[in-house]
Short mmCIF file of C-alpha atoms and ligand atoms in Angstrom, two decimals:
data_model
loop_
_atom_site.label_atom_id
_atom_site.label_comp_id
_atom_site.label_asym_id
_atom_site.label_seq_id
_atom_site.Cartn_x
_atom_site.Cartn_y
_atom_site.Cartn_z
CA MET A 156 63.45 44.34 210.32
CA THR A 157 65.62 46.58 208.42
CA ALA A 158 69.30 45.59 207.37
CA GLN A 159 70.61 48.25 209.79
CA ALA A 160 68.52 46.52 212.83
CA GLU A 161 70.26 43.18 211.91
CA ASN A 162 73.75 44.62 211.95
CA PHE A 163 75.15 43.49 215.39
CA PHE A 164 78.10 45.99 215.02
CA LEU A 165 75.77 49.12 214.21
CA ASN A 166 73.44 47.96 216.93
CA TYR A 167 76.34 47.77 219.32
CA LEU A 168 76.87 51.47 218.93
CA GLU A 169 73.78 52.15 221.26
CA ARG A 170 75.00 49.68 223.98
CA THR A 171 78.67 51.05 224.29
CA GLY A 172 79.66 51.82 227.87
CA ASP A 173 82.64 54.17 229.13
CA ARG A 174 85.10 52.56 227.08
CA LYS A 175 85.34 54.82 223.89
CA LEU A 176 85.34 52.78 220.66
CA PHE A 177 87.04 54.01 217.45
CA LYS A 178 86.25 52.76 214.21
CA MET A 179 85.15 54.35 210.83
CA HIS A 180 81.63 54.04 210.36
CA HIS A 181 81.58 52.17 207.26
CA TYR A 182 83.89 49.34 208.81
CA LEU A 183 80.76 48.26 210.68
CA GLY A 184 79.02 47.44 207.46
CA VAL A 185 82.12 45.64 206.16
CA TYR A 186 82.24 43.56 209.42
CA HIS A 187 78.60 42.74 208.93
CA ASP A 188 79.00 41.58 205.51
CA LEU A 189 82.19 39.75 206.27
CA ILE A 190 81.50 38.02 209.50
CA GLY A 191 77.95 39.12 210.71
CA HIS A 192 76.77 35.54 210.12
CA ARG A 193 79.36 33.99 212.20
CA ARG A 194 78.02 35.52 215.49
CA GLY A 195 78.56 33.28 218.46
CA GLU A 196 81.28 31.13 216.76
CA ASN A 197 84.14 30.11 219.04
CA VAL A 198 87.26 31.64 217.59
CA ARG A 199 90.98 32.44 218.39
CA PHE A 200 90.95 36.27 217.82
CA LEU A 201 93.88 38.69 218.12
CA GLU A 202 93.35 42.49 217.90
CA ILE A 203 96.41 44.72 217.56
CA GLY A 204 95.64 48.16 219.33
CA ILE A 205 93.41 48.81 222.49
CA TYR A 206 93.46 52.60 223.05
CA LYS A 207 90.46 53.08 225.28
CA GLY A 208 89.35 49.45 224.99
CA GLY A 209 86.16 50.08 223.31
CA SER A 210 86.31 47.13 220.82
CA MET A 211 86.91 44.68 223.65
CA PRO A 212 83.39 44.26 224.90
CA MET A 213 82.04 44.38 221.37
CA TRP A 214 84.15 41.52 220.26
CA GLN A 215 83.63 39.64 223.45
CA GLU A 216 79.91 39.89 222.96
CA PHE A 217 80.05 38.93 219.28
CA TRP A 218 82.20 35.77 219.43
CA GLY A 219 81.11 32.67 221.23
CA ASP A 220 81.75 32.18 225.00
CA ASP A 221 84.54 29.46 224.56
CA SER A 222 86.63 32.01 222.25
CA GLN A 223 90.15 32.96 223.13
CA LEU A 224 90.41 36.69 222.68
CA THR A 225 93.74 38.31 222.73
CA TRP A 226 94.75 41.98 222.52
CA LEU A 227 97.99 43.75 222.33
CA ASP A 228 99.15 47.33 222.68
CA ILE A 229 102.43 49.23 223.20
CA ASP A 230 100.93 51.31 226.05
CA PRO A 231 101.39 49.62 229.27
CA LYS A 232 98.18 51.37 230.62
CA CYS A 233 96.06 49.10 228.36
CA LYS A 234 96.88 46.18 230.63
CA ASP A 235 94.30 47.59 233.11
CA LEU A 236 91.64 47.25 230.34
CA GLU A 237 91.90 43.57 230.13
CA LEU A 238 88.51 41.98 230.66
CA PRO A 239 87.75 38.73 232.56
CA GLY A 240 88.28 35.84 230.06
CA THR A 241 90.53 37.95 227.73
CA THR A 242 94.26 38.41 227.53
CA VAL A 243 96.01 41.90 226.99
CA GLU A 244 99.89 41.57 226.07
CA ILE A 245 101.91 44.66 226.30
CA GLY A 246 104.60 45.31 223.49
CA ASP A 247 105.64 46.60 220.13
CA GLN A 248 103.85 45.30 217.10
CA ALA A 249 106.94 45.91 215.04
CA ASN A 250 109.08 43.86 217.43
CA TRP A 251 109.53 40.67 215.72
CA ASP A 252 110.33 38.63 218.78
CA PHE A 253 107.31 40.02 220.75
CA MET A 254 104.97 39.22 217.93
CA LEU A 255 106.20 35.76 217.64
CA ARG A 256 105.94 35.13 221.37
CA VAL A 257 102.26 36.41 221.15
CA ALA A 258 101.58 34.12 218.29
CA LYS A 259 103.06 31.17 219.80
CA THR A 260 101.42 31.76 223.22
CA HIS A 261 97.98 32.56 221.90
CA GLY A 262 97.69 31.47 218.34
CA PRO A 263 97.08 30.13 215.72
CA PHE A 264 94.28 32.49 215.25
CA ASP A 265 91.02 32.59 213.12
CA ILE A 266 90.82 36.28 213.10
CA ILE A 267 93.54 38.93 213.34
CA ILE A 268 92.81 42.61 213.15
CA ASP A 269 95.61 45.25 212.83
CA ASP A 270 94.28 48.43 214.31
CA GLY A 271 97.55 49.49 215.94
CA GLY A 272 100.19 52.13 214.90
CA HIS A 273 99.13 52.09 211.25
CA GLY A 274 102.76 52.74 210.25
CA MET A 275 104.03 50.83 207.19
CA TYR A 276 106.75 49.21 209.12
CA GLN A 277 104.45 48.29 211.94
CA GLN A 278 101.84 46.67 209.62
CA ARG A 279 104.45 44.68 207.63
CA ILE A 280 106.38 43.18 210.50
CA SER A 281 102.92 42.20 212.17
CA PHE A 282 101.83 40.58 208.94
CA ASP A 283 105.01 38.79 208.34
CA ALA A 284 105.25 37.47 211.81
CA LEU A 285 101.48 36.55 212.29
CA TRP A 286 100.57 35.16 208.83
CA PRO A 287 102.15 31.69 209.65
CA TYR A 288 99.87 31.70 212.71
CA LEU A 289 96.72 32.32 210.97
CA ASN A 290 94.52 29.21 210.68
CA ASN A 291 93.52 27.82 207.24
CA GLY A 292 90.31 29.79 206.45
CA GLY A 293 91.35 32.54 208.75
CA LEU A 294 91.11 36.26 208.09
CA TYR A 295 93.78 39.02 208.37
CA ILE A 296 92.26 42.30 208.42
CA ILE A 297 94.12 45.59 208.50
CA GLU A 298 92.14 48.77 209.38
CA ASP A 299 92.95 52.42 208.45
CA THR A 300 95.01 51.54 205.40
CA HIS A 301 94.66 55.06 204.24
CA THR A 302 97.84 55.63 206.10
CA SER A 303 99.44 53.94 203.01
CA TYR A 304 98.94 57.29 201.30
CA TRP A 305 100.51 59.32 204.18
CA PRO A 306 104.33 60.05 204.00
CA GLY A 307 104.37 60.69 207.71
CA PHE A 308 103.38 56.96 208.23
CA GLY A 309 105.94 55.58 205.70
CA GLY A 310 103.47 55.64 202.86
CA GLY A 311 102.72 58.06 200.10
CA TYR A 312 101.12 57.55 196.63
CA LYS A 313 102.62 54.36 195.18
CA ALA A 314 105.42 54.53 197.68
CA PRO A 315 107.06 51.14 197.09
CA LYS A 316 107.01 50.37 200.72
CA SER A 317 103.45 51.07 201.47
CA PHE A 318 101.28 48.36 202.80
CA MET A 319 98.80 49.07 199.95
CA GLU A 320 101.44 48.45 197.41
CA TYR A 321 102.49 45.28 199.13
CA CYS A 322 98.90 44.17 199.11
CA LYS A 323 98.73 45.00 195.49
CA SER A 324 101.64 42.79 194.90
CA LEU A 325 100.10 39.94 196.64
CA ILE A 326 97.22 40.08 193.99
CA ASP A 327 99.83 39.22 191.55
CA GLN A 328 101.22 36.37 193.63
CA MET A 329 97.75 35.04 194.14
CA HIS A 330 97.25 34.77 190.21
CA SER A 331 100.84 33.43 189.69
CA TRP A 332 99.23 30.00 188.68
CA TYR A 333 98.49 31.59 185.48
CA THR A 334 101.87 32.75 184.70
CA ASP A 335 103.05 33.02 181.03
CA GLN A 336 106.25 34.71 181.85
CA ASP A 337 108.12 32.48 184.30
CA ASP A 338 111.30 34.36 183.79
CA ILE A 339 109.83 37.57 185.43
CA PHE A 340 106.75 36.08 187.10
CA PRO A 341 107.20 32.69 188.59
CA LEU A 342 104.74 30.61 190.45
CA SER A 343 104.66 32.05 193.99
CA PRO A 344 104.32 29.91 197.12
CA TRP A 345 101.65 32.64 198.00
CA ALA A 346 99.36 31.26 195.39
CA ARG A 347 98.85 28.01 197.45
CA GLN A 348 97.84 30.18 200.54
CA LEU A 349 95.87 33.16 199.29
CA GLY A 350 92.06 32.59 198.97
CA MET A 351 91.06 36.28 198.76
CA ILE A 352 92.39 39.68 198.90
CA SER A 353 89.61 42.27 199.48
CA PHE A 354 90.11 46.11 199.34
CA TYR A 355 87.61 48.34 201.02
CA ASP A 356 88.02 51.83 201.68
CA SER A 357 90.82 52.12 204.28
CA MET A 358 90.49 48.32 205.15
CA ILE A 359 92.08 45.40 203.55
CA VAL A 360 91.01 41.73 204.34
CA ILE A 361 93.17 38.76 203.37
CA LYS A 362 91.94 35.24 203.63
CA LYS A 363 94.27 32.22 204.03
CA GLN A 364 93.14 29.32 201.97
CA HIS A 365 95.41 26.42 201.51
CA HIS A 366 94.78 24.98 198.09
CA ASP A 367 96.35 23.34 195.10
CA ALA A 368 96.33 24.54 191.50
CA PRO A 369 92.82 25.64 190.39
CA VAL A 370 90.82 23.17 188.42
CA SER A 371 88.22 24.19 185.72
CA ILE A 372 85.05 22.03 185.67
CA ALA A 373 82.64 21.39 182.86
CA SER A 374 79.27 19.86 183.31
CA GLU A 375 76.98 18.36 180.66
CA ASN A 376 73.95 16.15 181.13
CA GLY A 377 74.77 15.81 184.85
CA LYS A 378 78.30 14.63 184.17
CA MET A 379 81.10 16.76 185.38
CA SER A 380 84.78 16.60 184.28
CA ALA A 381 87.71 18.48 185.61
CA SER A 382 90.77 19.79 184.02
CA ARG A 383 93.86 22.17 184.54
CA ALA A 384 94.04 22.96 180.80
CA MET A 385 93.57 26.56 181.76
CA LEU A 386 96.98 26.49 183.27
CA SER A 387 98.66 25.07 180.08
CA VAL A 388 99.62 28.49 178.74
CA ARG A 389 99.70 28.69 175.00
CA ASP A 390 102.32 26.32 173.68
CA ARG A 391 103.87 25.23 176.88
CA LYS A 392 102.64 22.28 178.89
CA SER A 393 101.22 23.23 182.24
CA ILE A 394 103.69 22.80 185.07
CA PHE A 395 100.74 21.08 186.74
CA ASP A 396 100.10 18.43 184.37
CA LYS A 397 101.72 15.80 186.57
CA ALA A 398 99.15 16.79 189.00
CA GLU A 399 96.22 15.65 186.82
C1 SAM B 96 93.26 53.36 216.84
S1 SAM B 96 93.86 52.87 218.45
C2 SAM B 96 93.10 51.29 218.81
C3 SAM B 96 91.50 51.37 218.84
C4 SAM B 96 90.71 50.16 219.23
N1 SAM B 96 91.16 49.01 218.41
C5 SAM B 96 89.29 50.30 219.01
O1 SAM B 96 88.72 49.70 217.96
O2 SAM B 96 88.71 51.15 219.78
C6 SAM B 96 95.51 52.46 218.23
C7 SAM B 96 96.17 51.91 219.38
O3 SAM B 96 97.53 51.35 218.67
C8 SAM B 96 98.55 51.24 219.71
N2 SAM B 96 99.72 51.37 219.17
C9 SAM B 96 100.47 52.26 218.49
N3 SAM B 96 101.59 51.88 218.08
C10 SAM B 96 101.64 50.72 218.57
C11 SAM B 96 102.84 49.56 218.43
N4 SAM B 96 103.89 49.95 217.78
N5 SAM B 96 102.57 48.41 218.91
C12 SAM B 96 101.41 48.10 219.47
N6 SAM B 96 100.31 48.95 219.63
C13 SAM B 96 100.52 50.24 219.26
C14 SAM B 96 98.31 52.63 220.54
O4 SAM B 96 98.82 52.76 221.80
C15 SAM B 96 96.64 52.70 220.47
O5 SAM B 96 96.16 52.28 221.76
#
């Protein structure tokens, strides 16, 4: 069997019905690599953005029967696309109160996909509102992040308010355990929550992973020792010494 034949998402393209599905082709490879092995798992799933509803049967077929699948869209017509066993909420992803209501009603989620309006403000409000409602180990996936380079969407090359720049700053927060410049780069609470930030072409995946300060291990003759010496930067004692 070829790798392509094993890819549920690529295979699904041959089974689509009259609901048009809109994705960039390479996303299907990313989804395969990222979660292809999780087919049939029961999850709480939220996707922002429905349009013709093409992704709904695909995700319904992919996830387990006891999953809780929720979609939201600003277009009231999308309510008609609700499939049995799924929920469609109508509202604006840039409306904080609406997003919190959706999160409290249907979350916490294991998988969140933002394929909505793709504006910087929309992506950021949704992320800020939903992040606390992402389960430990959960994935927050933002599609079409090339809009970060489009001024018409609030982005632009290195535009300070672009979602791309925001995610780049999260990379720093994730590494703030290792700070040697506390005055300008203090330990961030994000360091305890971020497990992975993956940048694909036009797609960003952020994994929530609660964890304490990283530990280095050494193993010799079958005996392992662990230390946080890595976090004792140069001459100063590690702020985590007490935790050892
Ligand atoms: C790219 S389409 C979604 C495609 C769908 N996820 C799929 O895979 O086939 C984007 C959708 O986002 C919706 N949208 C745009 N702005 C929005 C907003 N502020 N809040 C919620 N949904 C929005 C649009 O109405 C449209 O249906």
